[in-house]
């Protein structure tokens, strides 16, 4: 018996020894600590100076020709700013009451000179030689001598718009007609010509905006009926008429190298401003249009790579925005409201004039000037490091591996639904590895996260609240309003809210612990514009326990899988189709509701249109019937296969539903949505 016990113990000991040997043989080698490098984030344009225009003794009185109700309170906003084309230290500003100030950018306290335009809401501009300053508004244009500040001469004009020829010898103005003036003797302005209208081309109505090309060959004018006439400046012959659909022109600008002409303004059939429309002058074709909020004015950078739009409406758009001239891609924005902007002659500095009477100077970074910061259709990785903590070992390797696994997940899901192995792209370095940026909690730099899509990674998910408030995510995860027929309206007891678009620039967060295939793929849904899809928690603890075990199995994780509608949506997503143009035409969406039969089922009918072609629409219904406008859940989808106009229907049986949202993705990956609210007949006015 004793020998049996000894033998049994020896067997157990042998098994233990074998187990230990197998463990040491099969265990993975110690993880090699690899050196980690992180990419440097670009910074936002730097605010380098502020000038307070204020009021002066000669502008305390209301300007002549001021509209009824105009008060000194209305004089504060800056209506126009300009950089001298020959003196990089000289800028000019004018407020709503006609007070003009010349500033040296190195002295923010006192202006060099103070002038006065006899009218409200004027605009200003230097002549190409920098010797003259013109101010125009409410019936008068004045030429000023910049050196002395003396008034040289004036002429009558009903609009604020004017333009100099490149040599500074001539000046164009607009009112009921386009007039060209000889200003070689600025003390005696002489009219040269009045450009003819062409009734056959409907160039009627008053002229609103004018510009002259940098080569001096072309002059263009925008009219109140939406047409733009382009003439040969020398022969005065009409070269081309462009149709815009705008009923009022706020601005018209040739690009510095005369490759493009851009116009913008309001269309009274729609709601608010339309953004800008650009034509390629080599073939007179539309180069593109950006319709993402109000634009008061637009300027080109001297190298013609960037155009910058000014906007003083906080509810529509994102302040001063920078766009790629080539494809309309958003580059960055300044969180300041401005009616006008102007570039320095070298393109490095931008001056803006704001609603509060403040002139600001902004210095652009080399990345922004070279357009190297904008890759809107790829996912970028950023690690957020709290103060006092160290970077996890081999973090960059783990991030590279995890994001590739998430890529494979989406490729598998797209293939499962018959859309091929399409997947998203992420930013890589020169070695083809994931490029990872680092932000420390004690960082003092103003990093530019604008317009990019970021995967923010934290070592611990509970660090989110301590880090997020120190991260400048202004402009991320936001929407804008498209110009729509009538804006928000009530039609047949249905409230149509504004049509919203999604601004480029998203950020989603995860933790190092969740850098796994399915959890990471699920987090990225929001970045790709997929609908909110809440994970339903099992209330029973025992069932919840077995559900977690099931999720570990190969057949588990159903919550992460894509539906057919979701895969179809991603098929035209920008992230799955990089290098799409960012120019975008506004969509239209209208809803009607009717009873289907004697039951409570209702037919929700939508008339939708988009000149870019529509790929898919999705309908969302409330999650909580008591708070129907708070959150919505996905209901159903319809494929549209590139149609520019379509009628779609959804049947809903729940009679309590009073609010729905329709989302649409077009053939270029642009997303639009509109909320509809069914109102009682007694609410209709």
XYZ file of C-alpha atoms in Angstrom, residues 25-667:
643
model
C 9.290 25.582 -23.768
C 5.994 26.832 -25.196
C 5.653 30.178 -23.434
C 6.153 33.219 -25.643
C 9.549 34.868 -25.417
C 9.802 37.995 -23.275
C 8.333 40.941 -25.119
C 11.060 43.080 -26.574
C 10.635 46.727 -25.637
C 10.823 48.493 -28.953
C 11.599 52.208 -29.254
C 8.471 54.283 -29.812
C 8.226 57.421 -31.880
C 5.207 59.676 -32.156
C 4.249 62.081 -34.924
C 3.984 65.810 -34.249
C 0.485 67.224 -34.490
C -0.025 70.348 -36.594
C -1.010 73.500 -34.742
C -3.854 75.865 -35.477
C -3.176 79.268 -37.041
C -1.635 81.453 -34.350
C -3.304 84.670 -33.207
C -0.434 87.175 -33.241
C -2.185 90.540 -32.762
C -5.522 92.202 -31.977
C -6.609 95.760 -32.755
C -9.668 97.362 -31.169
C -11.223 99.624 -33.773
C -13.428 101.334 -31.182
C -15.012 104.736 -31.738
C -13.408 108.104 -32.372
C -14.528 111.698 -32.097
C -15.153 111.961 -35.812
C -17.278 108.792 -35.876
C -19.425 109.268 -32.779
C -22.170 110.738 -34.930
C -24.322 108.523 -37.093
C -23.125 108.534 -40.686
C -25.268 110.215 -43.355
C -27.651 107.953 -45.275
C -27.870 105.558 -42.323
C -31.032 103.421 -42.413
C -33.869 104.156 -40.027
C -33.213 102.730 -36.577
C -29.412 102.684 -37.011
C -27.735 103.497 -33.676
C -24.213 103.868 -32.325
C -24.493 100.305 -31.060
C -24.642 99.206 -34.696
C -21.337 100.934 -35.510
C -19.128 98.391 -33.762
C -18.873 95.546 -36.346
C -15.936 95.637 -38.753
C -17.311 95.547 -42.292
C -14.106 95.385 -44.305
C -10.359 94.821 -43.838
C -7.438 95.006 -46.261
C -3.697 94.318 -46.362
C -1.470 96.715 -48.274
C -0.112 94.930 -51.390
C 3.326 96.563 -51.027
C 3.769 97.181 -47.289
C 3.428 93.991 -45.220
C 3.149 96.048 -42.023
C 0.119 98.100 -43.129
C -3.537 97.094 -42.789
C -6.795 99.039 -43.019
C -10.162 98.500 -41.355
C -13.572 100.171 -41.510
C -16.540 99.746 -39.202
C -20.258 99.875 -39.938
C -20.382 103.651 -39.371
C -17.696 104.476 -41.943
C -14.757 105.009 -39.551
C -11.588 103.981 -41.452
C -8.321 103.287 -39.636
C -4.850 102.509 -40.970
C -2.699 100.374 -38.668
C 0.910 99.313 -38.381
C 0.702 95.642 -37.402
C 3.479 96.182 -34.843
C 1.427 98.779 -32.939
C -1.950 97.512 -31.746
C -2.701 100.578 -29.602
C -2.821 103.576 -31.929
C -3.807 103.740 -35.615
C -1.539 105.554 -38.061
C -4.409 107.504 -39.602
C -8.155 107.895 -39.154
C -10.394 108.632 -42.151
C -14.154 108.911 -42.503
C -16.414 107.531 -45.213
C -19.744 109.432 -45.387
C -21.989 106.380 -45.289
C -22.681 103.165 -43.395
C -21.600 99.593 -44.216
C -18.696 100.532 -46.532
C -15.978 98.326 -47.990
C -12.324 99.272 -48.499
C -9.411 98.171 -50.671
C -5.886 99.255 -51.593
C -4.886 99.938 -55.182
C -2.271 97.507 -56.622
C 0.452 100.139 -56.138
C -0.547 100.641 -52.509
C -0.677 104.408 -53.008
C -4.476 104.698 -52.956
C -7.219 103.435 -50.690
C -10.794 103.222 -51.965
C -13.879 103.201 -49.743
C -17.354 102.582 -51.147
C -20.844 102.348 -49.734
C -24.299 103.922 -49.794
C -23.957 106.046 -52.893
C -20.316 107.158 -52.795
C -16.850 105.856 -53.641
C -13.878 107.876 -52.372
C -10.203 107.651 -53.314
C -7.764 108.450 -50.495
C -4.038 109.140 -50.594
C -2.534 106.540 -48.248
C 0.594 108.559 -47.415
C -1.192 111.759 -46.390
C -4.692 110.498 -45.590
C -6.161 113.178 -47.876
C -9.353 112.693 -49.872
C -8.502 112.933 -53.588
C -11.820 112.546 -55.422
C -15.169 110.747 -55.289
C -17.847 109.362 -57.586
C -21.409 108.126 -57.282
C -22.081 104.399 -56.949
C -24.917 102.557 -55.241
C -22.981 99.418 -54.240
C -20.039 98.559 -51.995
C -18.245 96.514 -54.660
C -15.360 97.831 -56.778
C -12.197 96.504 -58.435
C -8.840 97.893 -59.625
C -7.014 96.865 -62.791
C -3.611 95.203 -62.080
C -1.673 98.335 -63.085
C -3.894 100.550 -60.933
C -4.863 102.801 -63.852
C -8.558 101.916 -63.920
C -11.360 101.223 -61.465
C -14.660 99.368 -61.977
C -17.854 100.028 -60.002
C -21.366 98.549 -60.030
C -24.846 99.976 -59.600
C -27.532 99.682 -62.260
C -24.665 99.176 -64.678
C -20.970 98.306 -64.663
C -18.804 101.372 -65.160
C -15.064 101.640 -65.782
C -13.160 104.741 -64.632
C -9.733 106.205 -65.434
C -7.938 106.991 -62.150
C -4.428 107.724 -63.426
C -5.108 111.208 -62.118
C -6.859 110.275 -58.860
C -7.796 113.904 -58.250
C -9.914 113.872 -61.401
C -11.690 110.548 -61.980
C -12.954 110.122 -65.561
C -15.500 107.590 -66.814
C -14.183 105.437 -69.677
C -17.029 103.048 -70.436
C -20.327 101.552 -69.354
C -20.408 97.843 -70.108
C -23.440 96.817 -72.176
C -26.243 94.523 -71.072
C -27.280 91.618 -73.273
C -31.050 91.250 -73.097
C -30.987 87.966 -75.006
C -28.901 86.451 -72.216
C -31.134 87.956 -69.520
C -28.384 90.118 -68.083
C -30.966 92.453 -66.600
C -31.470 93.896 -63.162
C -28.887 95.677 -61.074
C -25.259 94.629 -60.781
C -24.156 93.534 -57.297
C -20.508 92.457 -57.509
C -17.522 93.057 -59.779
C -13.898 91.977 -60.194
C -11.056 92.261 -62.719
C -8.695 89.375 -63.482
C -5.052 89.607 -62.418
C -3.874 89.604 -66.042
C -6.147 92.551 -66.827
C -7.910 90.692 -69.636
C -11.331 90.006 -68.097
C -13.907 91.893 -66.071
C -16.870 90.079 -64.505
C -20.051 91.319 -62.856
C -22.702 89.444 -60.903
C -26.334 90.493 -61.212
C -29.343 90.325 -58.956
C -31.013 87.804 -61.261
C -28.237 85.260 -60.667
C -26.240 85.703 -63.873
C -22.536 86.505 -64.106
C -21.369 88.359 -67.212
C -17.710 88.145 -68.226
C -16.341 90.696 -70.711
C -13.055 91.311 -72.456
C -11.897 94.442 -70.636
C -10.083 95.868 -73.651
C -12.738 95.313 -76.337
C -15.763 95.433 -73.981
C -17.147 92.364 -75.786
C -19.166 89.823 -73.804
C -17.158 86.594 -73.459
C -19.441 84.400 -71.352
C -22.589 84.416 -69.230
C -22.667 82.051 -66.249
C -25.881 81.045 -64.485
C -25.678 80.614 -60.714
C -29.214 80.332 -59.333
C -28.365 83.135 -56.885
C -30.650 86.141 -56.650
C -28.111 88.399 -54.979
C -24.317 88.406 -55.204
C -22.357 89.095 -52.024
C -18.960 88.656 -53.686
C -17.263 87.825 -56.982
C -13.525 87.016 -57.114
C -11.023 85.955 -59.757
C -8.240 83.706 -58.461
C -4.710 85.235 -58.526
C -3.596 83.273 -61.604
C -6.952 83.709 -63.389
C -7.666 79.973 -63.308
C -10.985 80.319 -61.500
C -13.766 82.749 -60.741
C -15.841 82.325 -57.595
C -19.176 83.882 -56.629
C -21.395 83.674 -53.584
C -24.580 85.117 -52.215
C -28.149 84.496 -51.177
C -30.987 82.775 -52.920
C -34.309 84.017 -51.657
C -36.096 80.855 -52.817
C -33.928 79.023 -50.305
C -32.974 79.848 -46.743
C -29.954 82.049 -46.064
C -26.706 82.085 -47.975
C -25.595 79.511 -50.461
C -21.848 79.325 -49.859
C -19.730 79.690 -52.982
C -19.688 78.417 -56.571
C -16.457 78.227 -58.582
C -15.856 77.995 -62.345
C -12.790 76.792 -64.226
C -11.998 79.540 -66.753
C -10.110 77.182 -69.089
C -13.358 75.470 -70.126
C -16.070 77.576 -68.411
C -17.271 74.490 -66.523
C -18.312 74.470 -62.875
C -15.240 73.511 -60.878
C -17.350 72.887 -57.780
C -19.399 74.436 -55.033
C -19.314 74.517 -51.238
C -22.726 74.973 -49.622
C -22.048 74.603 -45.915
C -23.328 77.670 -44.156
C -23.272 81.421 -44.507
C -20.376 83.104 -46.371
C -20.115 86.911 -46.331
C -16.907 87.171 -48.351
C -14.179 85.000 -49.828
C -10.511 85.561 -50.708
C -7.859 83.469 -52.457
C -4.357 82.977 -51.086
C -1.643 84.506 -53.324
C -0.465 81.031 -54.433
C -4.068 80.059 -55.327
C -3.971 76.888 -53.200
C -6.400 78.086 -50.530
C -9.572 80.119 -50.423
C -10.816 81.515 -47.122
C -14.443 82.338 -46.370
C -15.690 84.868 -43.817
C -18.882 84.285 -41.841
C -20.317 86.372 -39.010
C -23.298 84.109 -38.257
C -22.597 81.780 -35.340
C -25.608 79.556 -36.102
C -24.582 78.767 -39.681
C -21.061 77.575 -40.440
C -17.893 77.642 -38.355
C -16.553 81.184 -38.563
C -13.559 81.715 -40.854
C -12.962 78.545 -42.880
C -10.052 77.494 -45.105
C -10.768 75.391 -48.210
C -8.665 73.688 -50.855
C -9.201 75.451 -54.172
C -8.465 72.227 -56.036
C -11.160 69.977 -54.559
C -13.081 71.962 -51.922
C -11.525 69.988 -49.073
C -11.770 71.805 -45.714
C -8.325 72.537 -44.262
C -8.923 74.289 -40.950
C -11.042 77.038 -39.434
C -10.758 79.942 -37.021
C -13.417 80.030 -34.278
C -14.112 83.711 -34.848
C -16.997 85.480 -36.562
C -15.929 87.846 -39.329
C -17.505 89.736 -42.219
C -14.256 90.128 -44.142
C -10.775 88.623 -44.446
C -7.598 89.561 -46.329
C -4.236 87.864 -46.994
C -0.833 89.473 -46.682
C 1.083 89.644 -49.952
C 3.202 86.587 -49.035
C 0.153 84.584 -47.901
C 1.515 83.859 -44.414
C -0.793 86.161 -42.440
C -4.552 86.612 -42.532
C -6.429 89.607 -41.137
C -10.057 89.247 -40.021
C -12.641 91.831 -38.977
C -15.221 90.804 -36.417
C -18.641 91.648 -35.050
C -17.228 93.102 -31.819
C -15.078 95.698 -33.568
C -11.866 93.687 -33.211
C -9.321 93.184 -35.994
C -7.235 90.021 -35.610
C -4.008 88.875 -37.273
C -3.447 85.131 -37.727
C -0.204 83.451 -38.761
C -0.598 80.262 -40.789
C 1.598 77.219 -40.169
C 3.787 75.667 -42.900
C 1.534 72.572 -42.891
C -1.543 74.652 -43.644
C 0.243 76.599 -46.362
C 1.340 73.339 -48.005
C -2.071 71.687 -47.504
C -0.339 68.780 -45.737
C -2.653 68.668 -42.721
C -5.821 67.610 -44.472
C -6.567 63.931 -45.033
C -10.246 63.841 -44.230
C -10.938 60.363 -45.542
C -8.518 58.400 -43.326
C -8.578 57.510 -39.628
C -5.796 59.119 -37.588
C -4.584 57.735 -34.262
C -3.883 59.838 -31.203
C -2.794 58.724 -27.711
C -3.841 60.894 -24.756
C -1.370 60.775 -21.866
C -2.463 62.071 -18.427
C 0.037 63.926 -16.283
C 2.191 61.640 -14.119
C 1.655 58.532 -16.266
C 4.013 56.797 -18.667
C 3.373 55.611 -22.194
C 2.517 51.872 -22.222
C 5.314 49.711 -23.691
C 5.005 48.824 -27.383
C 1.868 50.951 -27.665
C 2.500 51.934 -31.281
C 2.962 48.276 -32.273
C -0.275 47.319 -30.542
C -2.172 50.172 -32.179
C -0.877 49.196 -35.610
C -1.926 45.580 -35.065
C -5.342 46.483 -33.640
C -6.343 48.928 -36.359
C -5.367 46.376 -39.030
C -7.545 43.781 -37.289
C -10.431 46.271 -37.347
C -9.731 46.788 -41.053
C -10.006 43.034 -41.605
C -13.258 42.935 -39.643
C -14.887 45.495 -41.941
C -13.471 43.769 -45.031
C -14.939 40.446 -43.839
C -18.324 42.027 -43.143
C -18.455 43.884 -46.465
C -17.560 40.675 -48.305
C -20.187 38.719 -46.353
C -22.856 41.086 -47.687
C -21.599 40.981 -51.272
C -19.730 44.315 -51.448
C -16.209 42.961 -51.893
C -13.405 43.371 -49.374
C -13.768 47.108 -49.038
C -12.514 48.639 -45.828
C -11.367 51.937 -44.346
C -7.925 53.534 -44.546
C -5.759 54.833 -41.715
C -2.771 57.157 -41.735
C 0.634 55.494 -41.991
C 4.228 56.671 -41.722
C 7.034 56.318 -44.264
C 7.484 52.662 -43.200
C 3.844 51.766 -43.760
C 3.130 51.508 -40.021
C 0.308 53.296 -38.231
C 1.230 56.909 -37.551
C 0.440 57.711 -33.916
C 0.237 61.222 -32.469
C 0.746 62.050 -28.789
C -0.969 64.680 -26.638
C 0.142 65.104 -23.038
C -2.131 66.530 -20.371
C 0.359 69.307 -19.584
C 0.567 70.301 -23.246
C 0.451 74.048 -23.935
C 0.291 73.914 -27.744
C -2.895 74.663 -29.653
C -3.083 71.518 -31.754
C -5.298 71.480 -34.826
C -7.648 68.483 -34.824
C -9.988 70.222 -37.264
C -11.553 68.304 -40.150
C -9.727 65.032 -39.477
C -11.229 61.839 -38.077
C -9.455 60.756 -34.907
C -9.365 57.579 -32.866
C -8.459 58.855 -29.402
C -6.829 56.173 -27.241
C -6.417 56.311 -23.452
C -4.547 53.895 -21.198
C -7.622 53.683 -18.974
C -11.181 54.445 -20.066
C -11.785 56.314 -16.793
C -9.159 58.896 -17.804
C -11.561 60.198 -20.444
C -13.157 62.828 -18.215
C -9.821 64.179 -16.965
C -8.407 64.518 -20.495
C -11.314 65.497 -22.724
C -11.831 68.968 -21.253
C -8.189 69.819 -21.973
C -8.513 68.726 -25.586
C -9.654 71.409 -28.019
C -12.272 69.601 -30.088
C -14.029 72.769 -31.259
C -15.641 72.103 -34.610
C -15.497 68.303 -34.303
C -18.626 66.128 -34.347
C -20.727 69.078 -35.555
C -23.362 69.673 -38.224
C -24.248 72.503 -40.588
C -27.427 73.608 -42.336
C -27.900 73.211 -46.049
C -29.829 75.980 -47.831
C -33.339 74.557 -48.203
C -36.694 75.671 -49.554
C -38.123 77.864 -46.829
C -35.793 76.562 -44.110
C -37.852 74.906 -41.374
C -41.496 74.953 -42.432
C -44.856 73.436 -41.552
C -46.587 71.684 -44.430
C -49.712 69.537 -44.075
C -49.257 69.439 -40.288
C -45.655 68.217 -40.645
C -42.797 70.333 -39.323
C -39.769 70.097 -41.622
C -36.610 71.030 -39.734
C -33.459 72.294 -41.445
C -31.563 69.784 -43.593
C -28.324 69.099 -41.744
C -24.976 67.988 -43.104
C -22.045 66.566 -41.151
C -18.935 68.729 -40.969
C -15.648 66.944 -41.654
C -13.897 66.188 -38.400
C -14.892 63.440 -35.973
C -13.351 61.996 -32.821
C -14.165 58.726 -31.049
C -12.484 57.274 -27.976
C -11.372 53.875 -26.720
C -8.946 52.459 -24.154
C -5.842 50.317 -24.552
C -7.754 47.419 -22.951
C -10.381 47.599 -25.706
C -7.914 47.527 -28.604
C -9.379 44.304 -29.931
C -10.895 43.436 -33.279
C -14.644 43.657 -32.601
C -14.687 46.303 -29.832
C -12.489 48.635 -31.888
C -14.571 48.065 -35.019
C -17.700 48.927 -33.027
C -16.166 52.172 -31.714
C -15.318 53.259 -35.269
C -18.969 53.048 -36.362
C -19.668 56.600 -35.237
C -16.632 57.917 -37.107
C -17.994 56.387 -40.320
C -21.466 57.885 -39.925
C -23.175 54.604 -39.099
C -26.387 55.010 -37.086
C -26.514 54.840 -33.327
C -27.092 51.184 -32.453
C -27.385 50.727 -28.672
C -26.257 47.407 -27.198
C -29.137 45.971 -25.203
C -27.971 44.803 -21.763
C -29.521 41.591 -20.451
C -31.292 42.394 -17.127
C -30.903 38.835 -15.795
C -27.459 38.456 -14.163
C -27.110 34.734 -14.961
C -28.057 35.216 -18.609
C -25.710 38.197 -18.773
C -22.861 36.004 -17.445
C -23.402 33.313 -20.082
C -23.816 36.014 -22.743
C -20.343 37.326 -21.921
C -18.926 33.822 -22.205
C -20.711 33.391 -25.531
C -19.128 36.632 -26.782
C -15.712 35.024 -26.309
C -16.619 32.226 -28.699
C -16.025 32.439 -32.481
C -19.785 32.454 -33.098
C -20.366 35.282 -30.604
C -20.054 39.053 -30.908
C -23.213 39.437 -32.970
C -23.470 42.991 -31.628
C -20.408 43.938 -33.684
C -21.545 42.527 -37.012
C -22.829 44.779 -39.785
C -26.329 44.540 -41.164
C -26.938 44.580 -44.913
C -28.084 48.219 -44.679
C -24.932 49.222 -42.800
C -22.615 47.482 -45.256
C -24.445 49.084 -48.163
C -24.093 52.505 -46.485
C -20.331 52.025 -46.053
C -19.973 51.030 -49.703
C -20.104 54.760 -50.576
C -18.549 56.101 -47.375
C -15.629 58.491 -47.874
C -13.493 56.298 -45.627
C -14.059 53.298 -47.881
C -13.609 55.398 -51.050
C -10.744 57.873 -50.486
C -9.991 60.909 -52.669
C -13.626 61.855 -53.263
C -14.315 65.503 -54.171
C -15.590 67.654 -51.318
C -17.679 69.932 -53.495
C -21.296 69.198 -52.713
C -24.730 70.174 -54.040
C -27.606 70.688 -51.561
C -30.211 67.909 -51.209
C -33.969 68.299 -50.800
C -36.240 66.202 -48.535
C -40.029 66.459 -48.104
C -42.327 64.106 -46.130
C -46.030 63.239 -46.252
C -47.928 60.793 -44.015
C -51.113 58.898 -44.837
C -53.127 56.063 -43.274
C -52.740 52.740 -45.063
C -55.986 51.053 -43.947
C -58.367 50.790 -41.014
C -55.475 49.774 -38.735
C -53.022 52.141 -37.111
C -50.390 51.581 -39.813
C -49.231 54.711 -41.597
C -47.334 55.253 -44.828
C -44.431 57.702 -44.509
C -43.655 59.017 -47.996
C -40.534 61.020 -48.833
C -39.673 63.014 -51.945
C -35.898 63.458 -52.074
C -33.452 64.886 -54.607
C -29.692 65.413 -54.916
C -27.822 66.319 -58.108
C -24.785 64.369 -56.868
C -26.852 61.153 -57.017
C -28.206 59.318 -53.966
C -26.872 55.985 -52.743
C -29.084 55.095 -49.768
C -31.624 56.559 -47.334
C -32.260 55.389 -43.771
C -35.233 56.072 -41.508
C -34.901 56.530 -37.747
C -37.651 56.450 -35.127
C -37.653 57.427 -31.426
C -36.178 55.186 -28.738
C -38.138 56.852 -25.939
C -41.751 57.736 -26.752
C -41.861 60.288 -23.926
C -38.837 62.161 -25.317
C -39.165 61.485 -29.013
C -36.712 64.149 -30.169
C -33.866 63.015 -27.917
C -32.453 59.837 -29.453
C -33.427 57.798 -32.468
C -32.870 54.202 -33.510
C -32.524 52.708 -36.959
C -35.771 51.496 -38.526
C -35.183 50.592 -42.186
C -33.301 51.580 -45.334
C -33.817 51.897 -49.087
C -31.182 51.623 -51.821
C -31.365 54.379 -54.465
C -28.489 53.365 -56.790
C -27.391 56.832 -57.867
C -30.810 58.354 -58.611
C -30.974 62.158 -58.571
C -34.689 62.140 -57.685
C -36.664 59.458 -55.864
C -39.839 58.696 -53.922
C -39.468 56.262 -51.019
C -42.012 54.832 -48.586
C -41.827 53.263 -45.130
C -44.690 51.604 -43.269
C -44.861 52.296 -39.512
C -47.457 50.582 -37.338
C -46.825 52.417 -34.045
C -49.421 55.242 -33.829
C -47.506 57.066 -31.078
C -44.554 57.961 -33.289
C -44.602 61.698 -33.975
C -40.964 62.317 -34.912
C -38.738 60.634 -37.506
C -35.374 61.415 -39.090
C -34.399 60.602 -42.668
C -30.677 60.266 -43.441
C -29.168 60.103 -46.913
C -25.688 59.370 -48.238
C -24.898 60.502 -51.777
C -22.576 58.940 -54.345
